[in-house]
Coordinates of C-alpha atoms in Angstrom, one line a residue:
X1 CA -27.9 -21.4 -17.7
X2 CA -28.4 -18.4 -19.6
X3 CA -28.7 -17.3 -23.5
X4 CA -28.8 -13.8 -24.6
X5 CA -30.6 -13.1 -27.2
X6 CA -30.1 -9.7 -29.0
X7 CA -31.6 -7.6 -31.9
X8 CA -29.3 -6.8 -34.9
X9 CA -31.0 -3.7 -36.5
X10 CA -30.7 -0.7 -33.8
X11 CA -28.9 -2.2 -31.4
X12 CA -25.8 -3.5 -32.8
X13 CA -25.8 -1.9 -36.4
X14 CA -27.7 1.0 -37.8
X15 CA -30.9 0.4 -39.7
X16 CA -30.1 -1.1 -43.1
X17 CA -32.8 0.6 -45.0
X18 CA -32.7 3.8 -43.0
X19 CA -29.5 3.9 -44.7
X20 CA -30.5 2.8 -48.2
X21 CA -33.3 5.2 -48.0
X22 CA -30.2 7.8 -47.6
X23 CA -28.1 6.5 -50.3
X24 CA -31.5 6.1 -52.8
X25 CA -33.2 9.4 -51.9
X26 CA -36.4 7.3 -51.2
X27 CA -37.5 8.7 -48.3
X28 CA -40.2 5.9 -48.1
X29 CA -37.8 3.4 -47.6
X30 CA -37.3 5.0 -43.8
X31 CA -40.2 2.8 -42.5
X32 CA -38.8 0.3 -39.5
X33 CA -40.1 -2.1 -37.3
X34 CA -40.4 0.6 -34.8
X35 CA -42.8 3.1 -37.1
X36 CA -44.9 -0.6 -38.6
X37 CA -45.5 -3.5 -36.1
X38 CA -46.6 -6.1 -38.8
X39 CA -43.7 -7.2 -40.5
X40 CA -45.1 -8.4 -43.4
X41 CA -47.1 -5.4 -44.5
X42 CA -43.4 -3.4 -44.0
X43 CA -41.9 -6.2 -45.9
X44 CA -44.1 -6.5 -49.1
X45 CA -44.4 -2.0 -48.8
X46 CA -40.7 -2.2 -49.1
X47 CA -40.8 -4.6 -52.1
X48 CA -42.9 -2.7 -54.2
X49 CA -40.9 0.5 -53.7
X50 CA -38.2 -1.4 -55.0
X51 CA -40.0 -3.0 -58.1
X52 CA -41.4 0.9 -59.0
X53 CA -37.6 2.3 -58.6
X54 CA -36.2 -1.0 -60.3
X55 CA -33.8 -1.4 -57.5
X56 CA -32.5 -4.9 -56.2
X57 CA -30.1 -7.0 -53.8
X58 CA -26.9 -5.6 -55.3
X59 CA -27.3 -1.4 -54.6
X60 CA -28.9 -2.8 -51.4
X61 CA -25.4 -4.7 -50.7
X62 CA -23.7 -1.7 -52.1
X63 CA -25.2 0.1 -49.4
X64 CA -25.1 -2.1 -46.4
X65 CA -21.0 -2.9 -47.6
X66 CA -20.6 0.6 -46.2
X67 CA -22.2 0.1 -43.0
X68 CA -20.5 -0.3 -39.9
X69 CA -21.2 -1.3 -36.5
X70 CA -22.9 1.2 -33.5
X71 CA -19.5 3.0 -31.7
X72 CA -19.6 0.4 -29.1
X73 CA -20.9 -2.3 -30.4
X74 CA -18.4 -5.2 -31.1
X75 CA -16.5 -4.1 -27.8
X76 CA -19.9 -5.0 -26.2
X77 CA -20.7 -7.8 -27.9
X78 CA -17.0 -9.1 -27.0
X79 CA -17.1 -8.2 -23.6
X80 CA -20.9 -10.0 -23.6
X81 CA -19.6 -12.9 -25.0
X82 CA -17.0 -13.4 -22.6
X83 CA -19.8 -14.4 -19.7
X84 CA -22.9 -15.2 -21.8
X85 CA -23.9 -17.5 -24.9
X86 CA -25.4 -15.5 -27.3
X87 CA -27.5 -15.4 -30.1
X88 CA -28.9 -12.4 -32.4
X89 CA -32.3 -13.0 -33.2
X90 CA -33.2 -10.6 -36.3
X91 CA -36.0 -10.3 -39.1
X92 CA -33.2 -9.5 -41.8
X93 CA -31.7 -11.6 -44.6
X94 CA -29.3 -13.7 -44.6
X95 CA -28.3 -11.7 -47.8
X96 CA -28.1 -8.8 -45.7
X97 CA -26.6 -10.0 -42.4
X98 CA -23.4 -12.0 -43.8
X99 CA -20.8 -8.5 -43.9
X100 CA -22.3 -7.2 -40.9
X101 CA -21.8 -10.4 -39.3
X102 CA -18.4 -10.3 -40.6
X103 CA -17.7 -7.2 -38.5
X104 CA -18.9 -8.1 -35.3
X105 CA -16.7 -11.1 -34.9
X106 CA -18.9 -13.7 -36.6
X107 CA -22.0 -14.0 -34.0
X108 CA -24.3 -16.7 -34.3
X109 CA -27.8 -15.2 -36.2
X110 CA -31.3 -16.6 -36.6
X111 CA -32.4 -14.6 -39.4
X112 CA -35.0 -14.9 -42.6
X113 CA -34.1 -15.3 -46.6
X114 CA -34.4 -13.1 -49.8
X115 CA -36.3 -14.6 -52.6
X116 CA -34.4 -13.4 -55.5
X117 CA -34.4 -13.6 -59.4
X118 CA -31.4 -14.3 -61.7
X119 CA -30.8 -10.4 -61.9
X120 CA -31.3 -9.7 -58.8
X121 CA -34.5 -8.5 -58.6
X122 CA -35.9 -9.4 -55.2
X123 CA -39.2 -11.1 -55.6
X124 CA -40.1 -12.1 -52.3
X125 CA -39.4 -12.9 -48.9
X126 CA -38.9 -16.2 -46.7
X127 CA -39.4 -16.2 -43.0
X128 CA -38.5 -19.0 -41.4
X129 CA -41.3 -18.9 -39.3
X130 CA -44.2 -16.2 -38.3
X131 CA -42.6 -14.2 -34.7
X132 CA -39.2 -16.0 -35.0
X133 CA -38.1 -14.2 -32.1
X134 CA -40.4 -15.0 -29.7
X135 CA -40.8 -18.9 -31.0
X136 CA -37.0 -19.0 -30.5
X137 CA -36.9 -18.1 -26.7
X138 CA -39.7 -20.1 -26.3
X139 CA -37.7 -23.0 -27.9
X140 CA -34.2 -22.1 -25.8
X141 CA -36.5 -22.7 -22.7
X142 CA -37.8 -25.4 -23.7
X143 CA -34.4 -27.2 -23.3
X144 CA -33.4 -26.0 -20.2
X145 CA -31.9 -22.0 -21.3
X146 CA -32.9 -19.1 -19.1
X147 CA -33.3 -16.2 -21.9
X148 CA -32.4 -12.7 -21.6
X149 CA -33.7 -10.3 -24.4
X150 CA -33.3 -7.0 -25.7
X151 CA -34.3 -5.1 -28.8
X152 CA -35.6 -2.0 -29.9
X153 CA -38.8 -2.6 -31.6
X154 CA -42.3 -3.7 -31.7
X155 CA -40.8 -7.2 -33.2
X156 CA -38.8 -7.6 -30.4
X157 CA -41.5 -7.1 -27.7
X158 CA -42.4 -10.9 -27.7
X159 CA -38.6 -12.4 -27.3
X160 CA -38.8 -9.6 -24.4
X161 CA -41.6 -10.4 -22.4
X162 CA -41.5 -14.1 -22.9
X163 CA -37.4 -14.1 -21.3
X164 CA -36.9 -14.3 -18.1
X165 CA -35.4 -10.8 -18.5
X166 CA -35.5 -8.5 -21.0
X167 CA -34.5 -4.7 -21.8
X168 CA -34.9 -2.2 -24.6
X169 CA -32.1 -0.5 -26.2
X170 CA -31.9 2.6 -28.0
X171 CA -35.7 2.4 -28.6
X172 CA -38.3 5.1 -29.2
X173 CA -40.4 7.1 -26.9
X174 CA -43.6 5.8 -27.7
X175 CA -42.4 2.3 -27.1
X176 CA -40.7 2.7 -23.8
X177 CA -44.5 4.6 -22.6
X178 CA -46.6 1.7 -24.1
X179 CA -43.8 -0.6 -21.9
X180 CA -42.9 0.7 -19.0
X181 CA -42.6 -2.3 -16.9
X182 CA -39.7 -3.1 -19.1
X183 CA -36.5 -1.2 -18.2
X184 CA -34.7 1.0 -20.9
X185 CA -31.2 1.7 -22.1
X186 CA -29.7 3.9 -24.1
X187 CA -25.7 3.3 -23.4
X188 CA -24.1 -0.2 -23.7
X189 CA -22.4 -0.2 -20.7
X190 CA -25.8 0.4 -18.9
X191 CA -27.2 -2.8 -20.6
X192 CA -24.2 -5.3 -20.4
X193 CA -24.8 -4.5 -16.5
X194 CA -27.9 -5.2 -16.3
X195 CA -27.7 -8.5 -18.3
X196 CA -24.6 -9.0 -15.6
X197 CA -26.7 -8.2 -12.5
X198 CA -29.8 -10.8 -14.3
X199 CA -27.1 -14.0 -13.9
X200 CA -25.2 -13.1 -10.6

């Protein structure tokens, strides 16, 4: 029996502080996962950009309120859904991810929590435990779940390799060279096959 498991950020929705760097003008804030592999250096870089701009949770929410899923997306997550369980495995916020799950149809997420102050200053950050990703497909197998993974980014490279299958999606060049045992996708249609042709 099979789970998918899927990164958020990139592959379903756009980056969330891509965009708030956009809407800010903080250029800075256009680090990902993809440009800085240790999330908690990212993480706590990010936090002190906001502390020195005096920014919190609510212009971030401002921003990702206008967000909307890739062109594709919820049709594919549908249309995935229809033949797989699935579950999105992302390093975001609950804070963060509640609208955006609203627009996909309500998927079931595994995601971290915003430490944040009575004005809304955000303070700190809560994982719910160090490579989430990959200690969740490791905890789907270990009661009896075939995984099947895709992402975009170094954080995702774990949940990858550790699935039985795995694919990247709409990742960067440098990733798909460092990886090229693990095929690459840039069109949904391309990777719902794939994940179709894994459990035939």
């Amino acid at each position: 029996m099979y789970i998918t498991c899927l990164d958020m950020e990139g592959v379903l929705v756009p980056e969330i502080w891509i965009a708030f760097a956009r809407e800010s003008g903080i250029p800075e804030l256009k680090k990902t996962t993809r440009d800085e592999p240790d999330y908690n250096k990212l993480m706590n870089y990010r936090l002190d950009i906001l502390r020195e701009h005096k920014l919190g949770l609510k212009e971030i929410q401002d921003t990702i309120a206008k967000i909307d899923p890739m062109p594709g997306a919820k049709e594919f997550l549908d249309e995935l859904r229809t033949f797989s369980q699935v579950i999105i495995l992302s390093d975001t916020f609950t804070q963060f991810a509640t609208p955006l799950m609203k627009n996909l149809g309500w998927p079931t997420i595994f995601c971290n929590t915003l430490e944040v102050a009575t004005g809304g200053e955000i303070t700190g950050f809560k994982m719910r435990q160090e490579n989430q990703k990959y200690h969740a497909v490791k905890a789907l197998q270990s009661i009896g779940y075939d995984t099947i993974a895709s992402g975009d980014s170094f954080n995702d490279l774990a949940m990858i390799k550790q699935s039985q299958a795995g694919f990247l999606f709409k990742t960067t060049e440098a990733i798909k060279n460092d990886n090229p045992d693990i095929p690459a996708f840039e069109e949904y249609d391309e990777l719902l096959s794939a994940i179709k042709n894994v459990m035939l």
